[in-house]
């Protein structure tokens, strides 16, 4: 038999679940930002909801940092995650600036159902019963969907409205891309040595993230969803 490079776990998932993944990274809302047809009230709705999500994402990131200190075999994981937390600090301030620019009142945003469900999902992942490889898989997937979505907006031929350029750059920039790549490497390293049970559990959570992301983008439509 011929020697071929063994596929990493994330490579396997991304090809096996490419349709679902594309649903999240090429969502109509993202395509509308890229082609300039985006409805500004949709964008404002997304902005307010995402601020709420990011505030829930901070304690989740902190829980990942704790797990990495206790369970990781590689000391450098801490630096990668800590770097992510530093950019979340910037992100919170950025949301406040953008909200003021777009006249969105962050204090009066009511979380929609899909957002409440996604935040609840993060809370469950913070439990000490969730293994580090499983939690970091979800963490990577959450960041990667945004990175791939907004990087796609920035690709050649885009007609991004000038007001939304900064949003696309926030998650689509090369530095954020490199950060997501580091997270993905951590996931692959952790899962390479994990039991089949943990690998399967991580795959289920990966798919859940993808579904939650689609539901999250759907909220920008403003239609009440169940
Ligand atoms: C819903 C959602 N997913 C991912 C990210 C990336 O941080 C975000 N800000 N919001």
Tab-separated table of C-alpha atoms and ligand atoms in Angstrom:
chain	number	residue	atom	x	y	z
A	1	UNK	CA	0.000	0.000	0.000
A	2	UNK	CA	1.137	3.498	-0.746
A	3	UNK	CA	2.217	5.790	2.074
A	4	UNK	CA	0.005	8.838	2.260
A	5	UNK	CA	0.015	11.590	4.856
A	6	UNK	CA	-2.569	10.753	7.476
A	7	UNK	CA	-5.456	13.205	7.543
A	8	UNK	CA	-5.871	15.120	10.754
A	9	UNK	CA	-9.143	14.844	12.634
A	10	UNK	CA	-10.286	18.353	11.669
A	11	UNK	CA	-9.448	17.698	8.010
A	12	UNK	CA	-11.616	14.595	8.109
A	13	UNK	CA	-14.545	16.461	9.670
A	14	UNK	CA	-14.286	19.459	7.354
A	15	UNK	CA	-14.544	17.222	4.319
A	16	UNK	CA	-17.176	14.890	5.791
A	17	UNK	CA	-19.377	17.782	6.952
A	18	UNK	CA	-18.533	20.276	4.180
A	19	UNK	CA	-22.162	20.991	3.315
A	20	UNK	CA	-23.099	21.833	6.887
A	21	UNK	CA	-19.906	23.869	7.301
A	22	UNK	CA	-20.592	25.819	4.120
A	23	UNK	CA	-24.072	26.552	5.425
A	24	UNK	CA	-22.418	28.437	8.272
A	25	UNK	CA	-19.526	30.099	6.414
A	26	UNK	CA	-21.453	31.029	3.238
A	27	UNK	CA	-24.723	32.009	4.857
A	28	UNK	CA	-26.977	34.403	2.880
A	29	UNK	CA	-26.310	37.132	5.474
A	30	UNK	CA	-22.547	36.842	4.858
A	31	UNK	CA	-23.032	36.713	1.090
A	32	UNK	CA	-25.144	39.860	1.316
A	33	UNK	CA	-22.318	41.687	3.126
A	34	UNK	CA	-19.886	40.533	0.469
A	35	UNK	CA	-22.062	41.612	-2.458
A	36	UNK	CA	-23.216	44.833	-0.837
A	37	UNK	CA	-26.922	44.010	-0.794
A	38	UNK	CA	-27.025	43.718	3.000
A	39	UNK	CA	-29.926	45.265	4.788
A	40	UNK	CA	-28.633	47.643	7.471
A	41	UNK	CA	-31.369	46.784	9.910
A	42	UNK	CA	-30.252	43.131	9.652
A	43	UNK	CA	-26.706	44.200	10.338
A	44	UNK	CA	-27.760	46.204	13.381
A	45	UNK	CA	-29.765	43.283	14.684
A	46	UNK	CA	-26.733	41.028	14.292
A	47	UNK	CA	-24.497	43.597	16.023
A	48	UNK	CA	-26.674	43.835	19.122
A	49	UNK	CA	-27.117	40.062	19.385
A	50	UNK	CA	-23.426	39.367	18.869
A	51	UNK	CA	-22.463	41.749	21.673
A	52	UNK	CA	-24.550	39.626	24.035
A	53	UNK	CA	-22.982	36.462	22.660
A	54	UNK	CA	-19.428	37.775	23.039
A	55	UNK	CA	-20.088	38.651	26.676
A	56	UNK	CA	-21.019	34.986	27.264
A	57	UNK	CA	-18.046	33.865	25.233
A	58	UNK	CA	-15.601	35.517	27.687
A	59	UNK	CA	-16.319	33.195	30.658
A	60	UNK	CA	-16.277	30.277	28.213
A	61	UNK	CA	-12.794	31.352	27.055
A	62	UNK	CA	-11.756	31.596	30.723
A	63	UNK	CA	-12.962	28.025	31.303
A	64	UNK	CA	-10.889	26.838	28.339
A	65	UNK	CA	-7.852	28.578	29.783
A	66	UNK	CA	-8.407	26.794	33.113
A	67	UNK	CA	-8.823	23.426	31.418
A	68	UNK	CA	-5.691	23.934	29.344
A	69	UNK	CA	-3.661	24.641	32.499
A	70	UNK	CA	-4.949	21.480	34.156
A	71	UNK	CA	-5.226	19.084	31.242
A	72	UNK	CA	-2.999	20.164	28.367
A	73	UNK	CA	0.239	18.362	27.606
A	74	UNK	CA	1.635	21.446	25.895
A	75	UNK	CA	2.479	24.628	27.785
A	76	UNK	CA	2.103	26.821	24.704
A	77	UNK	CA	-1.684	26.277	24.587
A	78	UNK	CA	-1.952	28.815	27.401
A	79	UNK	CA	-0.379	31.576	25.324
A	80	UNK	CA	-2.634	30.901	22.346
A	81	UNK	CA	-5.778	31.023	24.491
A	82	UNK	CA	-4.566	34.040	26.450
A	83	UNK	CA	-3.988	35.852	23.133
A	84	UNK	CA	-7.576	35.037	22.197
A	85	UNK	CA	-8.782	36.497	25.478
A	86	UNK	CA	-6.814	39.690	24.873
A	87	UNK	CA	-8.524	40.128	21.524
A	88	UNK	CA	-11.907	39.549	23.184
A	89	UNK	CA	-11.117	42.513	25.393
A	90	UNK	CA	-10.626	44.655	22.273
A	91	UNK	CA	-13.718	43.133	20.744
A	92	UNK	CA	-15.991	44.230	23.593
A	93	UNK	CA	-14.765	47.807	23.183
A	94	UNK	CA	-15.123	47.565	19.435
A	95	UNK	CA	-18.760	46.494	19.786
A	96	UNK	CA	-19.448	49.528	21.960
A	97	UNK	CA	-17.906	51.842	19.357
A	98	UNK	CA	-19.792	50.245	16.477
A	99	UNK	CA	-23.051	50.312	18.405
A	100	UNK	CA	-22.681	54.012	18.937
A	101	UNK	CA	-21.799	54.512	15.251
A	102	UNK	CA	-24.890	52.569	14.113
A	103	UNK	CA	-27.162	53.949	16.860
A	104	UNK	CA	-27.768	50.566	18.474
A	105	UNK	CA	-28.478	50.737	22.192
A	106	UNK	CA	-26.626	47.753	23.675
A	107	UNK	CA	-28.337	48.059	27.040
A	108	UNK	CA	-31.765	47.533	25.532
A	109	UNK	CA	-31.000	44.581	23.274
A	110	UNK	CA	-33.210	41.614	24.127
A	111	UNK	CA	-31.485	38.285	23.435
A	112	UNK	CA	-33.390	36.288	20.846
A	113	UNK	CA	-34.119	32.585	21.290
A	114	UNK	CA	-31.300	31.327	19.082
A	115	UNK	CA	-28.857	33.471	21.044
A	116	UNK	CA	-30.186	32.275	24.407
A	117	UNK	CA	-29.788	28.685	23.213
A	118	UNK	CA	-26.251	29.290	21.982
A	119	UNK	CA	-25.222	30.934	25.273
A	120	UNK	CA	-26.765	28.024	27.190
A	121	UNK	CA	-24.715	25.645	25.026
A	122	UNK	CA	-21.541	27.532	26.039
A	123	UNK	CA	-22.540	27.322	29.668
A	124	UNK	CA	-22.902	23.536	29.421
A	125	UNK	CA	-19.453	23.326	27.851
A	126	UNK	CA	-17.997	25.091	30.892
A	127	UNK	CA	-18.793	22.114	33.114
A	128	UNK	CA	-15.778	20.324	34.594
A	129	UNK	CA	-17.175	17.111	33.118
A	130	UNK	CA	-16.387	18.331	29.612
A	131	UNK	CA	-12.890	17.230	28.642
A	132	UNK	CA	-10.382	19.810	27.390
A	133	UNK	CA	-10.186	18.302	23.844
A	134	UNK	CA	-13.983	18.541	23.509
A	135	UNK	CA	-14.185	22.113	24.833
A	136	UNK	CA	-11.286	23.380	22.704
A	137	UNK	CA	-12.896	21.795	19.639
A	138	UNK	CA	-16.019	23.895	20.175
A	139	UNK	CA	-13.892	26.976	20.888
A	140	UNK	CA	-11.944	26.539	17.641
A	141	UNK	CA	-15.091	25.907	15.581
A	142	UNK	CA	-16.796	29.044	16.929
A	143	UNK	CA	-13.842	31.238	15.978
A	144	UNK	CA	-13.193	29.455	12.673
A	145	UNK	CA	-16.731	29.976	11.353
A	146	UNK	CA	-16.434	33.733	11.864
A	147	UNK	CA	-12.918	33.824	10.444
A	148	UNK	CA	-13.878	31.920	7.284
A	149	UNK	CA	-17.100	33.853	6.815
A	150	UNK	CA	-15.565	37.310	7.032
A	151	UNK	CA	-12.391	36.321	5.166
A	152	UNK	CA	-14.687	35.245	2.333
A	153	UNK	CA	-16.316	38.686	2.375
A	154	UNK	CA	-12.877	40.257	1.888
A	155	UNK	CA	-11.828	38.066	-1.048
A	156	UNK	CA	-11.315	39.712	-4.419
A	157	UNK	CA	-14.348	41.098	-6.173
A	158	UNK	CA	-16.220	42.085	-3.027
A	159	UNK	CA	-18.627	45.011	-2.848
A	160	UNK	CA	-18.638	45.407	0.921
A	161	UNK	CA	-20.383	48.620	1.993
A	162	UNK	CA	-17.670	50.905	3.334
A	163	UNK	CA	-19.366	51.078	6.758
A	164	UNK	CA	-18.974	47.312	7.143
A	165	UNK	CA	-15.358	47.035	6.035
A	166	UNK	CA	-14.086	47.196	9.636
A	167	UNK	CA	-16.399	44.364	10.672
A	168	UNK	CA	-15.070	42.101	7.925
A	169	UNK	CA	-11.497	42.973	8.823
A	170	UNK	CA	-12.088	42.327	12.511
A	171	UNK	CA	-12.513	38.566	11.903
A	172	UNK	CA	-11.211	38.241	8.361
A	173	UNK	CA	-7.713	39.651	8.957
A	174	UNK	CA	-4.586	37.513	8.599
A	175	UNK	CA	-3.722	37.681	12.299
A	176	UNK	CA	-7.091	36.262	13.278
A	177	UNK	CA	-6.582	33.625	10.592
A	178	UNK	CA	-3.260	32.602	12.142
A	179	UNK	CA	-4.874	32.458	15.583
A	180	UNK	CA	-7.594	30.130	14.265
A	181	UNK	CA	-4.910	27.984	12.641
A	182	UNK	CA	-3.135	27.684	16.025
A	183	UNK	CA	-6.396	26.667	17.677
A	184	UNK	CA	-6.964	24.089	14.977
A	185	UNK	CA	-3.463	22.668	15.528
A	186	UNK	CA	-4.215	22.345	19.243
A	187	UNK	CA	-7.445	20.478	18.449
A	188	UNK	CA	-5.674	18.097	16.080
A	189	UNK	CA	-2.887	17.448	18.553
A	190	UNK	CA	-5.338	16.781	21.422
A	191	UNK	CA	-7.537	14.483	19.355
A	192	UNK	CA	-4.636	12.540	17.925
A	193	UNK	CA	-4.084	11.077	21.391
A	194	UNK	CA	-7.710	10.955	22.486
A	195	UNK	CA	-9.981	7.926	22.932
A	196	UNK	CA	-12.568	7.137	20.254
A	197	UNK	CA	-15.232	8.198	22.737
A	198	UNK	CA	-13.728	11.667	23.165
A	199	UNK	CA	-13.199	12.043	19.392
A	200	UNK	CA	-16.854	11.191	18.713
A	201	UNK	CA	-18.023	13.562	21.417
A	202	UNK	CA	-15.882	16.356	19.968
A	203	UNK	CA	-17.367	15.714	16.511
A	204	UNK	CA	-20.893	16.025	17.893
A	205	UNK	CA	-19.979	19.357	19.493
A	206	UNK	CA	-18.315	20.543	16.288
A	207	UNK	CA	-21.565	19.902	14.414
A	208	UNK	CA	-23.597	21.586	17.137
A	209	UNK	CA	-21.467	24.713	16.814
A	210	UNK	CA	-22.044	24.747	13.056
A	211	UNK	CA	-25.818	24.478	13.599
A	212	UNK	CA	-25.844	27.201	16.245
A	213	UNK	CA	-23.871	29.489	13.934
A	214	UNK	CA	-26.421	29.029	11.131
A	215	UNK	CA	-29.246	29.795	13.572
A	216	UNK	CA	-27.327	32.822	14.759
A	217	UNK	CA	-26.964	34.251	11.255
A	218	UNK	CA	-30.642	33.475	10.644
A	219	UNK	CA	-31.538	35.881	13.461
A	220	UNK	CA	-30.381	38.770	11.311
A	221	UNK	CA	-33.557	38.230	9.273
A	222	UNK	CA	-35.538	39.368	12.272
A	223	UNK	CA	-38.095	36.622	11.942
A	224	UNK	CA	-38.989	35.064	15.243
A	225	UNK	CA	-37.716	31.511	15.274
A	226	UNK	CA	-38.590	28.689	17.622
B	1	LIG	C1	-22.058	33.963	17.092
B	1	LIG	C2	-20.594	34.204	17.067
B	1	LIG	N1	-19.782	33.211	16.710
B	1	LIG	C3	-18.445	33.383	16.688
B	1	LIG	C4	-17.889	34.590	17.038
B	1	LIG	C5	-16.397	34.769	16.970
B	1	LIG	O1	-15.839	35.302	18.089
B	1	LIG	C6	-18.775	35.621	17.428
B	1	LIG	N2	-18.310	36.842	17.770
B	1	LIG	N3	-20.111	35.395	17.422
